[in-house]
Tab-separated table of C-alpha atoms in Angstrom:
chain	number	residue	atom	x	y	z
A	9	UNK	CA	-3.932	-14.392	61.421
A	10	UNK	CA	-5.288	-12.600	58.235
A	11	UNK	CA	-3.135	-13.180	55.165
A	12	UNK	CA	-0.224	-15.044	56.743
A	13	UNK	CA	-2.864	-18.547	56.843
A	14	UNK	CA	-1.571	-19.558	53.190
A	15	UNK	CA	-3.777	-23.043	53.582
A	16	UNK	CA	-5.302	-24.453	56.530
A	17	UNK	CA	-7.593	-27.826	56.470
A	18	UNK	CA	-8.435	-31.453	58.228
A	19	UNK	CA	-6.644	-34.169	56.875
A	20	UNK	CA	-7.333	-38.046	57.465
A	21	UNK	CA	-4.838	-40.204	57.232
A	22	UNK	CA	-5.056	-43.398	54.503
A	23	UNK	CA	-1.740	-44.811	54.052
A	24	UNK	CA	1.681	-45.146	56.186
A	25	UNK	CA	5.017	-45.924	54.765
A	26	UNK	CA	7.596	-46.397	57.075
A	27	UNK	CA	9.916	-48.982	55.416
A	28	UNK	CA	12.562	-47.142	53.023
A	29	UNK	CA	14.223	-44.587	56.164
A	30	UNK	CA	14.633	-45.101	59.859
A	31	UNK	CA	12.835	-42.399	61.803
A	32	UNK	CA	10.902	-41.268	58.711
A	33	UNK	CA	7.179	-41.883	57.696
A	34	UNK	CA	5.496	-40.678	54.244
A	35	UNK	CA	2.185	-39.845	55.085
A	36	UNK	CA	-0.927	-39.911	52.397
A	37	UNK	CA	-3.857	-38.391	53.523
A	38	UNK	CA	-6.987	-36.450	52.104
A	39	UNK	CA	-8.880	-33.692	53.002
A	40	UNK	CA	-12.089	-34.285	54.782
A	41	UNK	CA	-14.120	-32.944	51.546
A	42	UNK	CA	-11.930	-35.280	49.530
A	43	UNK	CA	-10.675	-32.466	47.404
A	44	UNK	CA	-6.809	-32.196	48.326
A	45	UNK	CA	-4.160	-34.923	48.619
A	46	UNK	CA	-1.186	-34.695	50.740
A	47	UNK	CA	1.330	-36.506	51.097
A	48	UNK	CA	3.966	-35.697	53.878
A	49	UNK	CA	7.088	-37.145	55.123
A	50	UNK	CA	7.437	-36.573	58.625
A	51	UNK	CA	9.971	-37.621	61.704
A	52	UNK	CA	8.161	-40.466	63.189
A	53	UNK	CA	9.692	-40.105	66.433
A	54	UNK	CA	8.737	-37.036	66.690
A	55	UNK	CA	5.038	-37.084	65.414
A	56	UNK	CA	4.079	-40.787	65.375
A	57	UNK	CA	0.832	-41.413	63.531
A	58	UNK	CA	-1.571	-44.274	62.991
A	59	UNK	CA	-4.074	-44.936	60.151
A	60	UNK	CA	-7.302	-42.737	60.214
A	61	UNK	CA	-5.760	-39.998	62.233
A	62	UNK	CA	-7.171	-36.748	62.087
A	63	UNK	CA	-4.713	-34.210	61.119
A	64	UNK	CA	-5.012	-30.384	61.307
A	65	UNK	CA	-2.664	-28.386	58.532
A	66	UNK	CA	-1.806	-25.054	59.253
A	67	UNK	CA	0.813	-23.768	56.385
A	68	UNK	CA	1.439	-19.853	57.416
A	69	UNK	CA	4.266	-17.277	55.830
A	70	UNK	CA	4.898	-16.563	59.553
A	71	UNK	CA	4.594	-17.720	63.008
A	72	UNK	CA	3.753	-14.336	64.671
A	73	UNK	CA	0.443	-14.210	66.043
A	74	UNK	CA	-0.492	-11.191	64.943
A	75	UNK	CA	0.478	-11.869	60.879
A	76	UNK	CA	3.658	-9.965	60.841
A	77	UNK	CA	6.940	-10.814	58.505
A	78	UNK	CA	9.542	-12.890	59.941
A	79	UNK	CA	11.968	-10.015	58.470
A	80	UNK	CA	15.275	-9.563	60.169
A	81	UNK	CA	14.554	-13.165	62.252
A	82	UNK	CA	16.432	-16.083	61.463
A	83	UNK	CA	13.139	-18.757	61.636
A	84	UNK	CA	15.020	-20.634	64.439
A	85	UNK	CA	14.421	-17.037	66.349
A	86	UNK	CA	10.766	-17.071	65.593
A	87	UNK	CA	8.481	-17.418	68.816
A	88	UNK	CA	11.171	-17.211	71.547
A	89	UNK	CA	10.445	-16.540	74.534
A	90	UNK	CA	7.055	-14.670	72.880
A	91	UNK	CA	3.898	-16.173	72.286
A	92	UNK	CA	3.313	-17.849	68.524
A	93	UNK	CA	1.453	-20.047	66.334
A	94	UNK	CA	3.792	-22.758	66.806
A	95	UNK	CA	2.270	-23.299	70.474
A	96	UNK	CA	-0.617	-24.474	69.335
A	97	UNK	CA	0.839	-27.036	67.174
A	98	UNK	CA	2.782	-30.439	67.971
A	99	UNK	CA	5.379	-30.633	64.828
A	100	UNK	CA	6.332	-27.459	63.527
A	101	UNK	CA	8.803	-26.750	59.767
A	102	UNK	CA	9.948	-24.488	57.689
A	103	UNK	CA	10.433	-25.337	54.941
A	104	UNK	CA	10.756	-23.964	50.943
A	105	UNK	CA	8.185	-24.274	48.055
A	106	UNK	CA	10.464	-25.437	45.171
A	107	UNK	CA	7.562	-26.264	42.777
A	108	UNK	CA	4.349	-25.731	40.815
A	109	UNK	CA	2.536	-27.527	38.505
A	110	UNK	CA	-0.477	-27.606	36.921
A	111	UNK	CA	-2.516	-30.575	37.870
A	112	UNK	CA	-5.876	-32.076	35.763
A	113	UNK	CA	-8.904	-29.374	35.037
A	114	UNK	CA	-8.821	-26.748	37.884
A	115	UNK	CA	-6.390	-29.021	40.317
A	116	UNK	CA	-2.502	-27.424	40.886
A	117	UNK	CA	0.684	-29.133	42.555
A	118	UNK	CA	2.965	-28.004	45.106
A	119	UNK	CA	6.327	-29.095	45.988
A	120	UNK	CA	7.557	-28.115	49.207
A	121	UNK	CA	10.746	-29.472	50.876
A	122	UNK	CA	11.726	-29.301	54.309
A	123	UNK	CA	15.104	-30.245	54.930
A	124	UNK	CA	14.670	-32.699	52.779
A	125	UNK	CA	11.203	-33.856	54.650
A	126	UNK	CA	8.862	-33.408	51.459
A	127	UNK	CA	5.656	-32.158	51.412
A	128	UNK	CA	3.403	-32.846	48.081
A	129	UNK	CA	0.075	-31.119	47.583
A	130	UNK	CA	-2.521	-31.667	45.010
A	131	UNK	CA	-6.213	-29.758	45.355
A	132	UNK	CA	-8.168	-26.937	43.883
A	133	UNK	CA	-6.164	-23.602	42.657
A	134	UNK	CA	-8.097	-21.600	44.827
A	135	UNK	CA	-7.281	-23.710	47.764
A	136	UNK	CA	-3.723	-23.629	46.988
A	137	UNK	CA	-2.539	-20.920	44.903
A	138	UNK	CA	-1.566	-18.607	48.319
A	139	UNK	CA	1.204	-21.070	48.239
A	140	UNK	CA	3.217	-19.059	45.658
A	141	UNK	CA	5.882	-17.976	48.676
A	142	UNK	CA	9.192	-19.051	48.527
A	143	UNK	CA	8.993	-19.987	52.174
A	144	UNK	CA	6.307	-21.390	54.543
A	145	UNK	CA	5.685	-23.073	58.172
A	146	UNK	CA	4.018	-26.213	58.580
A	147	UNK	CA	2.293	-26.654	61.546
A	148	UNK	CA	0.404	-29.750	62.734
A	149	UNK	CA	-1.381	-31.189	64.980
A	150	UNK	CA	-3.805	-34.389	66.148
């Protein structure tokens, strides 16, 4: 997929809130070196999740198999009736990086919200810094 993989890693889950929405579950979880923190709020109806799951993270620019720019697609267009990364994947957004910060020593943050679903990222610059889009997919899967 070449340079639309922005970040791509095994999470496992450590911690589950559920209580404050209906349908909605903030997920913490760390990468399998221990080096990146997520945290996640997904629909629970959709994705339902336990403690210790093993997560895969795909955030892309694009869907298109072959790397190529969404440009002149709506993202709702994305993939139909064509093959893309999102069929590999069981809960698929799009969603917009609204923030970066820097984090402790060589660590950044990254705000992402989708829809209002919010993703939070904390890890190594190198790891993250091909997050400086405007827009991304997130793609995951058990």
């Amino acid at each position: 997929m070449g340079d639309a993989n922005l970040f791509s890693d095994t999470f496992t889950l450590s911690n589950i809130n559920a209580l404050k929405y209906d349908r909605v579950a903030r997920l913490t979880a760390h990468t399998e070196a221990g080096d990146t923190l997520m945290t996640l709020d997904i629909n629970s109806e959709l994705f339902p999740c336990t403690l210790n799951d093993r997560l895969q993270l795909l955030l892309a620019s694009t869907l298109s198999l072959d790397g190529s720019k969404d440009d002149g697609k709506g993202w709702r267009d994305v993939g139909r009736g064509e093959a893309s990364v999102a069929d590999e994947y069981d809960y698929v957004c799009h969603g917009k990086v609204y923030r970066f910060e820097e984090g402790d020593d060589e660590n950044i943050k990254v705000f992402v919200s989708f829809g209002g679903l919010l993703l939070y990222m904390e890890g190594p610059y190198k790891n993250l810094s091909g997050l400086r889009q405007d827009y991304v997919y997130l793609c995951l899967k058990k």
